[in-house]
Tab-separated table of N, CA and C in Angstrom:
chain	number	residue	atom	x	y	z
A	980	MET	N	145.903	43.463	10.310
A	980	MET	CA	144.649	43.587	11.022
A	980	MET	C	144.444	45.022	11.462
A	981	THR	N	143.204	45.339	11.672
A	981	THR	CA	142.878	46.686	12.106
A	981	THR	C	142.125	46.626	13.421
A	982	ASP	N	142.287	47.624	14.243
A	982	ASP	CA	141.548	47.647	15.486
A	982	ASP	C	140.327	48.549	15.380
A	983	GLN	N	140.055	49.043	14.187
A	983	GLN	CA	138.877	49.854	13.955
A	983	GLN	C	137.946	49.100	13.025
A	984	ALA	N	136.699	49.550	12.985
A	984	ALA	CA	135.720	48.933	12.098
A	984	ALA	C	136.150	49.127	10.641
A	985	HIS	N	135.751	48.199	9.789
A	985	HIS	CA	136.051	48.320	8.366
A	985	HIS	C	135.239	49.432	7.710
A	986	ASP	N	134.155	49.856	8.334
A	986	ASP	CA	133.326	50.934	7.801
A	986	ASP	C	133.579	52.192	8.619
A	987	PRO	N	134.461	53.083	8.144
A	987	PRO	CA	134.795	54.275	8.915
A	987	PRO	C	133.622	55.240	9.059
A	988	ASP	N	132.593	55.108	8.211
A	988	ASP	CA	131.442	56.004	8.274
A	988	ASP	C	130.348	55.489	9.199
A	989	SER	N	130.534	54.300	9.760
A	989	SER	CA	129.496	53.714	10.598
A	989	SER	C	129.434	54.422	11.943
A	990	ASP	N	128.186	54.681	12.388
A	990	ASP	CA	128.002	55.264	13.706
A	990	ASP	C	127.687	54.186	14.742
A	991	ILE	N	127.675	52.930	14.311
A	991	ILE	CA	127.432	51.807	15.214
A	991	ILE	C	128.786	51.221	15.591
A	992	PRO	N	129.053	51.039	16.882
A	992	PRO	CA	130.341	50.445	17.269
A	992	PRO	C	130.477	49.034	16.712
A	993	GLY	N	131.684	48.703	16.286
A	993	GLY	CA	131.944	47.374	15.750
A	993	GLY	C	131.952	46.315	16.839
A	994	LYS	N	131.791	45.066	16.396
A	994	LYS	CA	131.845	43.925	17.309
A	994	LYS	C	132.935	42.976	16.835
A	995	PRO	N	133.722	42.437	17.754
A	995	PRO	CA	134.747	41.471	17.351
A	995	PRO	C	134.116	40.168	16.862
A	996	THR	N	134.850	39.471	16.024
A	996	THR	CA	134.385	38.209	15.468
A	996	THR	C	133.952	37.246	16.568
A	997	SER	N	134.694	37.210	17.657
A	997	SER	CA	134.411	36.249	18.725
A	997	SER	C	133.107	36.538	19.476
A	998	ALA	N	132.578	37.747	19.353
A	998	ALA	CA	131.377	38.114	20.116
A	998	ALA	C	130.159	37.289	19.725
A	999	SER	N	130.103	36.821	18.497
A	999	SER	CA	128.920	36.072	18.059
A	999	SER	C	129.239	34.671	17.557
A	1000	ARG	N	130.490	34.304	17.535
A	1000	ARG	CA	130.892	32.964	17.072
A	1000	ARG	C	130.178	31.908	17.915
A	1001	THR	N	129.718	30.832	17.274
A	1001	THR	CA	129.010	29.793	18.018
A	1001	THR	C	129.227	28.422	17.405
A	1002	THR	N	128.945	27.391	18.196
A	1002	THR	CA	128.975	26.003	17.734
A	1002	THR	C	127.670	25.346	18.152
A	1003	LEU	N	127.020	24.708	17.199
A	1003	LEU	CA	125.810	23.939	17.458
A	1003	LEU	C	126.193	22.480	17.259
A	1004	SER	N	125.872	21.608	18.216
A	1004	SER	CA	126.212	20.186	18.106
A	1004	SER	C	124.947	19.349	18.186
A	1005	HIS	N	124.943	18.251	17.406
A	1005	HIS	CA	123.749	17.412	17.314
A	1005	HIS	C	124.155	15.984	16.964
A	1006	ILE	N	123.567	15.002	17.634
A	1006	ILE	CA	123.813	13.589	17.289
A	1006	ILE	C	122.824	13.191	16.205
A	1007	MET	N	123.333	12.604	15.136
A	1007	MET	CA	122.497	12.197	14.018
A	1007	MET	C	121.836	10.844	14.323
A	1008	THR	N	120.546	10.744	14.031
A	1008	THR	CA	119.787	9.521	14.299
A	1008	THR	C	119.192	8.982	13.003
A	1009	HIS	N	118.492	7.849	13.111
A	1009	HIS	CA	117.847	7.253	11.932
A	1009	HIS	C	116.815	8.192	11.318
A	1010	ASN	N	116.249	9.078	12.110
A	1010	ASN	CA	115.276	10.039	11.576
A	1010	ASN	C	115.914	11.022	10.600
A	1011	ASP	N	117.239	11.123	10.609
A	1011	ASP	CA	117.953	12.095	9.775
A	1011	ASP	C	118.431	11.515	8.448
A	1012	THR	N	118.158	10.233	8.182
A	1012	THR	CA	118.778	9.571	7.035
A	1012	THR	C	118.015	9.761	5.724
A	1013	ASN	N	118.765	9.583	4.645
A	1013	ASN	CA	118.205	9.581	3.297
A	1013	ASN	C	118.036	8.128	2.838
A	1014	LEU	N	117.719	7.909	1.584
A	1014	LEU	CA	117.494	6.557	1.070
A	1014	LEU	C	118.771	5.723	1.002
A	1015	LEU	N	119.929	6.370	1.079
A	1015	LEU	CA	121.200	5.645	1.060
A	1015	LEU	C	121.661	5.244	2.459
A	1016	GLY	N	120.935	5.688	3.476
A	1016	GLY	CA	121.287	5.348	4.845
A	1016	GLY	C	122.268	6.306	5.499
A	1017	THR	N	122.645	7.355	4.796
A	1017	THR	CA	123.491	8.389	5.395
A	1017	THR	C	122.597	9.587	5.735
A	1018	VAL	N	123.160	10.558	6.434
A	1018	VAL	CA	122.359	11.716	6.836
A	1018	VAL	C	122.012	12.558	5.612
A	1019	HIS	N	120.763	12.918	5.535
A	1019	HIS	CA	120.236	13.709	4.415
A	1019	HIS	C	120.907	15.081	4.389
A	1020	GLY	N	121.310	15.524	3.198
A	1020	GLY	CA	121.930	16.834	3.044
A	1020	GLY	C	121.060	17.963	3.564
A	1021	GLY	N	119.742	17.822	3.430
A	1021	GLY	CA	118.827	18.853	3.916
A	1021	GLY	C	118.873	19.000	5.432
A	1022	VAL	N	119.124	17.899	6.136
A	1022	VAL	CA	119.255	17.961	7.596
A	1022	VAL	C	120.488	18.783	7.955
A	1023	ILE	N	121.592	18.523	7.246
A	1023	ILE	CA	122.828	19.283	7.481
A	1023	ILE	C	122.612	20.753	7.136
A	1024	MET	N	121.920	21.011	6.026
A	1024	MET	CA	121.672	22.396	5.623
A	1024	MET	C	120.832	23.147	6.662
A	1025	LYS	N	119.867	22.467	7.268
A	1025	LYS	CA	119.066	23.125	8.306
A	1025	LYS	C	119.936	23.457	9.514
A	1026	LEU	N	120.810	22.527	9.917
A	1026	LEU	CA	121.717	22.813	11.030
A	1026	LEU	C	122.622	24.000	10.700
A	1027	VAL	N	123.102	24.048	9.451
A	1027	VAL	CA	123.944	25.156	8.994
A	1027	VAL	C	123.173	26.471	9.087
A	1028	ASP	N	121.939	26.479	8.599
A	1028	ASP	CA	121.121	27.698	8.633
A	1028	ASP	C	120.799	28.098	10.074
A	1029	ASP	N	120.523	27.117	10.934
A	1029	ASP	CA	120.233	27.415	12.338
A	1029	ASP	C	121.437	28.074	13.025
A	1030	ALA	N	122.610	27.478	12.854
A	1030	ALA	CA	123.814	28.028	13.497
A	1030	ALA	C	124.141	29.411	12.935
A	1031	ALA	N	124.063	29.545	11.606
A	1031	ALA	CA	124.360	30.839	10.983
A	1031	ALA	C	123.353	31.901	11.423
A	1032	GLY	N	122.091	31.510	11.547
A	1032	GLY	CA	121.065	32.450	11.993
A	1032	GLY	C	121.301	32.930	13.417
A	1033	ALA	N	121.744	32.017	14.279
A	1033	ALA	CA	122.054	32.413	15.657
A	1033	ALA	C	123.200	33.415	15.677
A	1034	VAL	N	124.224	33.159	14.871
A	1034	VAL	CA	125.368	34.066	14.802
A	1034	VAL	C	124.946	35.431	14.253
A	1035	ALA	N	124.139	35.425	13.185
A	1035	ALA	CA	123.687	36.688	12.585
A	1035	ALA	C	122.840	37.490	13.570
A	1036	GLY	N	121.965	36.812	14.296
A	1036	GLY	CA	121.140	37.499	15.292
A	1036	GLY	C	121.966	38.064	16.431
A	1037	ARG	N	122.944	37.292	16.881
A	1037	ARG	CA	123.829	37.766	17.953
A	1037	ARG	C	124.623	38.981	17.493
A	1038	HIS	N	125.197	38.883	16.290
A	1038	HIS	CA	126.040	39.985	15.818
A	1038	HIS	C	125.212	41.247	15.606
A	1039	SER	N	124.041	41.091	15.002
A	1039	SER	CA	123.245	42.267	14.657
A	1039	SER	C	122.406	42.779	15.823
A	1040	GLY	N	122.299	41.978	16.881
A	1040	GLY	CA	121.538	42.411	18.041
A	1040	GLY	C	120.041	42.343	17.851
A	1041	GLY	N	119.590	41.445	16.993
A	1041	GLY	CA	118.154	41.305	16.753
A	1041	GLY	C	117.898	40.354	15.606
A	1042	PRO	N	116.671	40.345	15.104
A	1042	PRO	CA	116.317	39.396	14.049
A	1042	PRO	C	117.144	39.587	12.781
A	1043	ALA	N	117.463	38.463	12.159
A	1043	ALA	CA	118.148	38.463	10.863
A	1043	ALA	C	117.586	37.303	10.056
A	1044	VAL	N	117.383	37.518	8.783
A	1044	VAL	CA	116.794	36.489	7.916
A	1044	VAL	C	117.805	36.039	6.863
A	1045	THR	N	117.694	34.785	6.469
A	1045	THR	CA	118.584	34.230	5.450
A	1045	THR	C	118.253	34.865	4.110
A	1046	ALA	N	119.244	35.470	3.469
A	1046	ALA	CA	119.058	36.059	2.146
A	1046	ALA	C	119.570	35.116	1.062
A	1047	SER	N	120.673	34.418	1.341
A	1047	SER	CA	121.206	33.459	0.362
A	1047	SER	C	122.156	32.494	1.051
A	1048	MET	N	122.349	31.361	0.384
A	1048	MET	CA	123.327	30.380	0.827
A	1048	MET	C	124.218	30.101	-0.375
A	1049	ASP	N	125.515	30.283	-0.175
A	1049	ASP	CA	126.478	30.075	-1.258
A	1049	ASP	C	127.363	28.876	-0.948
A	1050	GLU	N	127.789	28.229	-1.985
A	1050	GLU	CA	128.870	27.261	-1.888
A	1050	GLU	C	128.685	26.234	-0.777
A	1051	MET	N	127.491	25.682	-0.639
A	1051	MET	CA	127.305	24.591	0.322
A	1051	MET	C	128.027	23.388	-0.238
A	1052	ALA	N	129.081	22.994	0.448
A	1052	ALA	CA	129.890	21.860	-0.012
A	1052	ALA	C	129.766	20.720	0.988
A	1053	PHE	N	129.440	19.539	0.457
A	1053	PHE	CA	129.405	18.324	1.264
A	1053	PHE	C	130.676	17.553	0.933
A	1054	LEU	N	131.586	17.465	1.886
A	1054	LEU	CA	132.896	16.878	1.631
A	1054	LEU	C	132.952	15.378	1.920
A	1055	GLU	N	132.211	14.941	2.912
A	1055	GLU	CA	132.173	13.534	3.319
A	1055	GLU	C	130.754	13.220	3.793
A	1056	PRO	N	130.308	11.962	3.642
A	1056	PRO	CA	128.981	11.630	4.175
A	1056	PRO	C	128.968	11.635	5.702
A	1057	VAL	N	127.823	11.948	6.261
A	1057	VAL	CA	127.607	11.907	7.702
A	1057	VAL	C	126.741	10.687	7.972
A	1058	ARG	N	127.069	9.950	9.039
A	1058	ARG	CA	126.384	8.693	9.328
A	1058	ARG	C	125.556	8.794	10.602
A	1059	VAL	N	124.613	7.886	10.713
A	1059	VAL	CA	123.848	7.774	11.954
A	1059	VAL	C	124.844	7.512	13.073
A	1060	GLY	N	124.670	8.197	14.183
A	1060	GLY	CA	125.572	8.063	15.312
A	1060	GLY	C	126.698	9.075	15.312
A	1061	ASP	N	126.836	9.832	14.234
A	1061	ASP	CA	127.857	10.881	14.228
A	1061	ASP	C	127.402	12.051	15.092
A	1062	LEU	N	128.342	12.605	15.824
A	1062	LEU	CA	128.123	13.852	16.549
A	1062	LEU	C	128.596	14.960	15.614
A	1063	VAL	N	127.666	15.773	15.164
A	1063	VAL	CA	127.958	16.834	14.194
A	1063	VAL	C	128.100	18.156	14.935
A	1064	HIS	N	129.171	18.875	14.619
A	1064	HIS	CA	129.426	20.203	15.182
A	1064	HIS	C	129.365	21.200	14.030
A	1065	VAL	N	128.509	22.195	14.164
A	1065	VAL	CA	128.376	23.232	13.147
A	1065	VAL	C	128.938	24.510	13.751
A	1066	LYS	N	130.078	24.968	13.220
A	1066	LYS	CA	130.776	26.145	13.745
A	1066	LYS	C	130.531	27.314	12.786
A	1067	ALA	N	130.086	28.434	13.348
A	1067	ALA	CA	129.734	29.577	12.509
A	1067	ALA	C	130.287	30.876	13.088
A	1068	GLN	N	130.607	31.800	12.173
A	1068	GLN	CA	131.052	33.133	12.585
A	1068	GLN	C	130.751	34.134	11.481
A	1069	VAL	N	130.622	35.400	11.878
A	1069	VAL	CA	130.448	36.471	10.893
A	1069	VAL	C	131.806	36.718	10.237
A	1070	ASN	N	131.822	36.669	8.909
A	1070	ASN	CA	133.051	36.930	8.158
A	1070	ASN	C	133.135	38.370	7.670
A	1071	TRP	N	131.976	38.963	7.350
A	1071	TRP	CA	131.942	40.275	6.700
A	1071	TRP	C	130.613	40.932	7.018
A	1072	THR	N	130.611	42.255	7.076
A	1072	THR	CA	129.363	42.999	7.245
A	1072	THR	C	129.289	44.142	6.255
A	1073	GLY	N	128.070	44.414	5.819
A	1073	GLY	CA	127.772	45.599	5.020
A	1073	GLY	C	126.923	46.529	5.872
A	1074	ARG	N	126.081	47.326	5.226
A	1074	ARG	CA	125.195	48.226	5.995
A	1074	ARG	C	124.125	47.452	6.747
A	1075	THR	N	123.450	46.533	6.038
A	1075	THR	CA	122.332	45.796	6.639
A	1075	THR	C	122.480	44.286	6.500
A	1076	SER	N	123.552	43.854	5.876
A	1076	SER	CA	123.734	42.421	5.644
A	1076	SER	C	125.071	41.958	6.199
A	1077	MET	N	125.181	40.649	6.331
A	1077	MET	CA	126.424	40.061	6.831
A	1077	MET	C	126.591	38.674	6.235
A	1078	GLU	N	127.848	38.306	5.969
A	1078	GLU	CA	128.139	36.957	5.525
A	1078	GLU	C	128.577	36.150	6.738
A	1079	VAL	N	128.002	34.964	6.866
A	1079	VAL	CA	128.364	34.039	7.935
A	1079	VAL	C	129.015	32.820	7.293
A	1080	GLY	N	130.208	32.488	7.759
A	1080	GLY	CA	130.905	31.294	7.299
A	1080	GLY	C	130.625	30.148	8.254
A	1081	VAL	N	130.420	28.957	7.702
A	1081	VAL	CA	130.071	27.799	8.510
A	1081	VAL	C	130.941	26.610	8.116
A	1082	ARG	N	131.482	25.934	9.131
A	1082	ARG	CA	132.206	24.672	8.939
A	1082	ARG	C	131.436	23.586	9.654
A	1083	VAL	N	131.282	22.436	8.989
A	1083	VAL	CA	130.577	21.304	9.579
A	1083	VAL	C	131.593	20.200	9.844
A	1084	LEU	N	131.654	19.744	11.094
A	1084	LEU	CA	132.574	18.685	11.504
A	1084	LEU	C	131.755	17.518	12.033
A	1085	ALA	N	132.281	16.299	11.881
A	1085	ALA	CA	131.588	15.122	12.421
A	1085	ALA	C	132.600	14.199	13.077
A	1086	GLU	N	132.132	13.559	14.147
A	1086	GLU	CA	132.936	12.555	14.834
A	1086	GLU	C	131.992	11.464	15.324
A	1087	ARG	N	132.506	10.270	15.492
A	1087	ARG	CA	131.691	9.189	16.041
A	1087	ARG	C	131.378	9.518	17.489
A	1088	TRP	N	130.152	9.342	17.876
A	1088	TRP	CA	129.718	9.706	19.225
A	1088	TRP	C	130.425	8.893	20.302
A	1089	ASN	N	130.867	7.681	19.956
A	1089	ASN	CA	131.431	6.781	20.961
A	1089	ASN	C	132.923	6.517	20.777
A	1090	GLU	N	133.582	7.383	20.009
A	1090	GLU	CA	135.019	7.228	19.786
A	1090	GLU	C	135.730	8.511	20.192
A	1091	SER	N	137.017	8.407	20.415
A	1091	SER	CA	137.776	9.605	20.798
A	1091	SER	C	138.678	10.081	19.661
A	1092	THR	N	138.248	9.854	18.417
A	1092	THR	CA	139.007	10.337	17.268
A	1092	THR	C	138.650	11.803	17.018
A	1093	PRO	N	139.571	12.556	16.438
A	1093	PRO	CA	139.272	13.982	16.198
A	1093	PRO	C	138.152	14.142	15.161
A	1094	PRO	N	137.381	15.207	15.297
A	1094	PRO	CA	136.335	15.471	14.299
A	1094	PRO	C	136.945	15.706	12.920
A	1095	GLN	N	136.191	15.325	11.895
A	1095	GLN	CA	136.612	15.508	10.505
A	1095	GLN	C	135.682	16.523	9.848
A	1096	GLN	N	136.244	17.434	9.056
A	1096	GLN	CA	135.390	18.388	8.352
A	1096	GLN	C	134.610	17.645	7.279
A	1097	VAL	N	133.284	17.816	7.297
A	1097	VAL	CA	132.410	17.128	6.347
A	1097	VAL	C	131.643	18.103	5.459
A	1098	GLY	N	131.732	19.398	5.751
A	1098	GLY	CA	131.013	20.358	4.930
A	1098	GLY	C	131.370	21.786	5.280
A	1099	SER	N	130.962	22.692	4.391
A	1099	SER	CA	131.144	24.120	4.631
A	1099	SER	C	130.133	24.891	3.789
A	1100	ALA	N	129.873	26.107	4.227
A	1100	ALA	CA	128.924	26.953	3.496
A	1100	ALA	C	129.149	28.408	3.867
A	1101	TYR	N	128.644	29.275	3.004
A	1101	TYR	CA	128.616	30.710	3.260
A	1101	TYR	C	127.181	31.164	3.085
A	1102	LEU	N	126.676	31.882	4.061
A	1102	LEU	CA	125.309	32.380	4.012
A	1102	LEU	C	125.321	33.888	4.178
A	1103	VAL	N	124.363	34.546	3.537
A	1103	VAL	CA	124.190	35.984	3.705
A	1103	VAL	C	122.879	36.202	4.448
A	1104	PHE	N	122.951	36.990	5.508
A	1104	PHE	CA	121.778	37.330	6.304
A	1104	PHE	C	121.538	38.819	6.221
A	1105	ALA	N	120.261	39.200	6.241
A	1105	ALA	CA	119.868	40.605	6.324
A	1105	ALA	C	119.247	40.838	7.691
A	1106	ALA	N	119.709	41.857	8.383
A	1106	ALA	CA	119.120	42.236	9.664
A	1106	ALA	C	117.822	42.977	9.384
A	1107	VAL	N	116.780	42.643	10.143
A	1107	VAL	CA	115.475	43.275	9.934
A	1107	VAL	C	114.918	43.787	11.254
A	1108	ASP	N	114.056	44.793	11.142
A	1108	ASP	CA	113.388	45.316	12.333
A	1108	ASP	C	112.057	44.587	12.531
A	1109	ALA	N	111.251	45.060	13.467
A	1109	ALA	CA	109.976	44.407	13.793
A	1109	ALA	C	109.010	44.395	12.616
A	1110	ASP	N	109.181	45.327	11.677
A	1110	ASP	CA	108.314	45.388	10.502
A	1110	ASP	C	108.907	44.649	9.307
A	1111	GLY	N	110.033	43.988	9.518
A	1111	GLY	CA	110.667	43.255	8.424
A	1111	GLY	C	111.487	44.128	7.488
A	1112	LYS	N	111.726	45.360	7.882
A	1112	LYS	CA	112.524	46.289	7.065
A	1112	LYS	C	113.998	46.148	7.442
A	1113	PRO	N	114.893	46.322	6.469
A	1113	PRO	CA	116.330	46.220	6.771
A	1113	PRO	C	116.759	47.221	7.833
A	1114	ARG	N	117.687	46.791	8.677
A	1114	ARG	CA	118.247	47.680	9.694
A	1114	ARG	C	119.768	47.530	9.684
A	1115	ARG	N	120.435	48.566	10.187
A	1115	ARG	CA	121.903	48.602	10.198
A	1115	ARG	C	122.473	47.510	11.094
A	1116	VAL	N	123.646	47.015	10.715
A	1116	VAL	CA	124.357	46.043	11.542
A	1116	VAL	C	125.699	46.633	11.963
A	1117	PRO	N	126.207	46.211	13.106
A	1117	PRO	CA	127.532	46.676	13.525
A	1117	PRO	C	128.604	46.121	12.590
A	1118	PRO	N	129.640	46.883	12.314
A	1118	PRO	CA	130.748	46.334	11.534
A	1118	PRO	C	131.396	45.186	12.314
A	1119	VAL	N	131.896	44.197	11.593
A	1119	VAL	CA	132.629	43.117	12.246
A	1119	VAL	C	134.089	43.535	12.375
A	1120	LEU	N	134.691	43.184	13.490
A	1120	LEU	CA	136.095	43.512	13.751
A	1120	LEU	C	136.913	42.216	13.763
A	1121	PRO	N	137.595	41.915	12.664
A	1121	PRO	CA	138.431	40.706	12.652
A	1121	PRO	C	139.479	40.775	13.762
A	1122	GLU	N	139.717	39.625	14.410
A	1122	GLU	CA	140.627	39.591	15.552
A	1122	GLU	C	141.936	38.857	15.273
A	1123	SER	N	142.016	38.199	14.139
A	1123	SER	CA	143.219	37.431	13.827
A	1123	SER	C	143.498	37.536	12.335
A	1124	GLU	N	144.659	37.059	11.937
A	1124	GLU	CA	144.988	37.025	10.510
A	1124	GLU	C	143.978	36.168	9.755
A	1125	ARG	N	143.542	35.071	10.393
A	1125	ARG	CA	142.544	34.191	9.769
A	1125	ARG	C	141.222	34.937	9.578
A	1126	ASP	N	140.796	35.683	10.587
A	1126	ASP	CA	139.566	36.475	10.467
A	1126	ASP	C	139.701	37.529	9.368
A	1127	GLU	N	140.862	38.153	9.285
A	1127	GLU	CA	141.103	39.165	8.243
A	1127	GLU	C	141.045	38.528	6.851
A	1128	ARG	N	141.636	37.331	6.705
A	1128	ARG	CA	141.575	36.606	5.428
A	1128	ARG	C	140.122	36.290	5.079
A	1129	ARG	N	139.358	35.824	6.055
A	1129	ARG	CA	137.945	35.501	5.817
A	1129	ARG	C	137.168	36.747	5.398
A	1130	TYR	N	137.482	37.877	6.012
A	1130	TYR	CA	136.830	39.138	5.648
A	1130	TYR	C	137.123	39.479	4.182
A	1131	GLN	N	138.375	39.381	3.786
A	1131	GLN	CA	138.760	39.707	2.409
A	1131	GLN	C	138.149	38.733	1.407
A	1132	GLU	N	138.127	37.443	1.740
A	1132	GLU	CA	137.515	36.457	0.852
A	1132	GLU	C	136.012	36.699	0.725
A	1133	ALA	N	135.378	37.116	1.817
A	1133	ALA	CA	133.944	37.410	1.792
A	1133	ALA	C	133.644	38.579	0.862
A	1134	GLN	N	134.535	39.575	0.833
A	1134	GLN	CA	134.349	40.703	-0.086
A	1134	GLN	C	134.398	40.226	-1.542
A	1135	ILE	N	135.274	39.287	-1.840
A	1135	ILE	CA	135.353	38.723	-3.195
A	1135	ILE	C	134.050	37.990	-3.536
A	1136	ARG	N	133.568	37.161	-2.604
A	1136	ARG	CA	132.311	36.442	-2.852
A	1136	ARG	C	131.165	37.420	-3.066
A	1137	ARG	N	131.133	38.514	-2.293
A	1137	ARG	CA	130.076	39.514	-2.443
A	1137	ARG	C	130.132	40.148	-3.840
A	1138	THR	N	131.322	40.502	-4.273
A	1138	THR	CA	131.484	41.073	-5.613
A	1138	THR	C	130.965	40.112	-6.671
A	1139	HIS	N	131.266	38.834	-6.535
A	1139	HIS	CA	130.802	37.829	-7.502
A	1139	HIS	C	129.286	37.660	-7.442
A	1140	ARG	N	128.709	37.658	-6.227
A	1140	ARG	CA	127.254	37.543	-6.085
A	1140	ARG	C	126.554	38.690	-6.809
A	1141	LEU	N	127.052	39.913	-6.563
A	1141	LEU	CA	126.419	41.093	-7.167
A	1141	LEU	C	126.584	41.093	-8.682
A	1142	ALA	N	127.762	40.700	-9.179
A	1142	ALA	CA	127.987	40.652	-10.626
A	1142	ALA	C	127.089	39.597	-11.275
A	1143	ARG	N	126.949	38.437	-10.628
A	1143	ARG	CA	126.096	37.372	-11.158
A	1143	ARG	C	124.645	37.848	-11.212
A	1144	ARG	N	124.181	38.481	-10.135
A	1144	ARG	CA	122.799	38.974	-10.100
A	1144	ARG	C	122.575	40.016	-11.198
A	1145	ARG	N	123.531	40.933	-11.357
A	1145	ARG	CA	123.411	41.982	-12.373
A	1145	ARG	C	123.368	41.364	-13.779
A	1146	ALA	N	124.234	40.385	-14.056
A	1146	ALA	CA	124.272	39.749	-15.372
A	1146	ALA	C	122.958	39.017	-15.673
A	1147	ILE	N	122.404	38.343	-14.685
A	1147	ILE	CA	121.140	37.643	-14.879
A	1147	ILE	C	120.015	38.627	-15.141
A	1148	MET	N	119.970	39.718	-14.380
A	1148	MET	CA	118.916	40.717	-14.577
A	1148	MET	C	119.026	41.367	-15.960
A	1149	GLU	N	120.250	41.630	-16.402
A	1149	GLU	CA	120.446	42.200	-17.735
A	1149	GLU	C	119.988	41.229	-18.818
A	1150	LEU	N	120.302	39.949	-18.660
A	1150	LEU	CA	119.875	38.942	-19.630
A	1150	LEU	C	118.353	38.843	-19.663
A	1151	ARG	N	117.727	38.829	-18.503
A	1151	ARG	CA	116.266	38.755	-18.452
A	1151	ARG	C	115.628	39.977	-19.105
A	1152	ALA	N	116.179	41.162	-18.845
A	1152	ALA	CA	115.639	42.383	-19.450
A	1152	ALA	C	115.784	42.332	-20.968
A	1153	LYS	N	116.922	41.854	-21.439
A	1153	LYS	CA	117.162	41.746	-22.891
A	1153	LYS	C	116.179	40.769	-23.522
A	1154	ARG	N	115.994	39.613	-22.882
A	1154	ARG	CA	115.079	38.605	-23.424
A	1154	ARG	C	113.637	39.105	-23.386
A	1155	ALA	N	113.277	39.840	-22.331
A	1155	ALA	CA	111.927	40.396	-22.248
A	1155	ALA	C	111.715	41.430	-23.354
A	1156	ALA	N	112.732	42.257	-23.627
A	1156	ALA	CA	112.635	43.263	-24.691
A	1156	ALA	C	112.472	42.593	-26.060
A	1157	GLU	N	113.022	41.408	-26.205
A	1157	GLU	CA	112.906	40.648	-27.460
A	1157	GLU	C	111.623	39.825	-27.515
A	1158	GLY	N	110.810	39.889	-26.444
A	1158	GLY	CA	109.575	39.153	-26.406
A	1158	GLY	C	109.740	37.669	-26.058
A	1159	LEU	N	110.884	37.334	-25.481
A	1159	LEU	CA	111.152	35.947	-25.113
A	1159	LEU	C	110.954	35.729	-23.617
A	1160	ASP	N	110.736	34.486	-23.220
A	1160	ASP	CA	110.612	34.107	-21.808
A	1160	ASP	C	109.540	34.890	-21.071
A	1161	LEU	N	108.397	35.061	-21.677
A	1161	LEU	CA	107.335	35.822	-21.002
A	1161	LEU	C	106.539	34.970	-20.098
């Protein structure tokens, strides 16, 4: 672990992971269900985006918008009456963007059993100013070995995101040059 920001050229002081970490909790009701009678994935995704957005705004000190959502995994169904906890933290920061990792846990509202992980996701947020233009974000300062691992894994995901985007753009340019997919 390091006690300095990961970006040595940054003139913005770094913030520790714990400074913006948050948990959003919500009891699932019949209004949240899909046709199978379990909680709709879109309801969970909105909770994930809400929690991640709060973390991104806290870390960046202002507005942040969702740029992408990666690897949304639904591990177990969520049922009516479940108390859902959405835990989010900043895993990585760039100049104007940050990756937020989210874990979704569920427990029966009326039982004392431990919560079970039911989902996870990674979202990328861009910090914006009042005009919607990108603005700098503070570097994240991992505080534990787990935070450091999350930071390193986030760098791998970022590399893959950028490579995927570049490959798609190259394919589209090639197909356009060939007169295809117009």
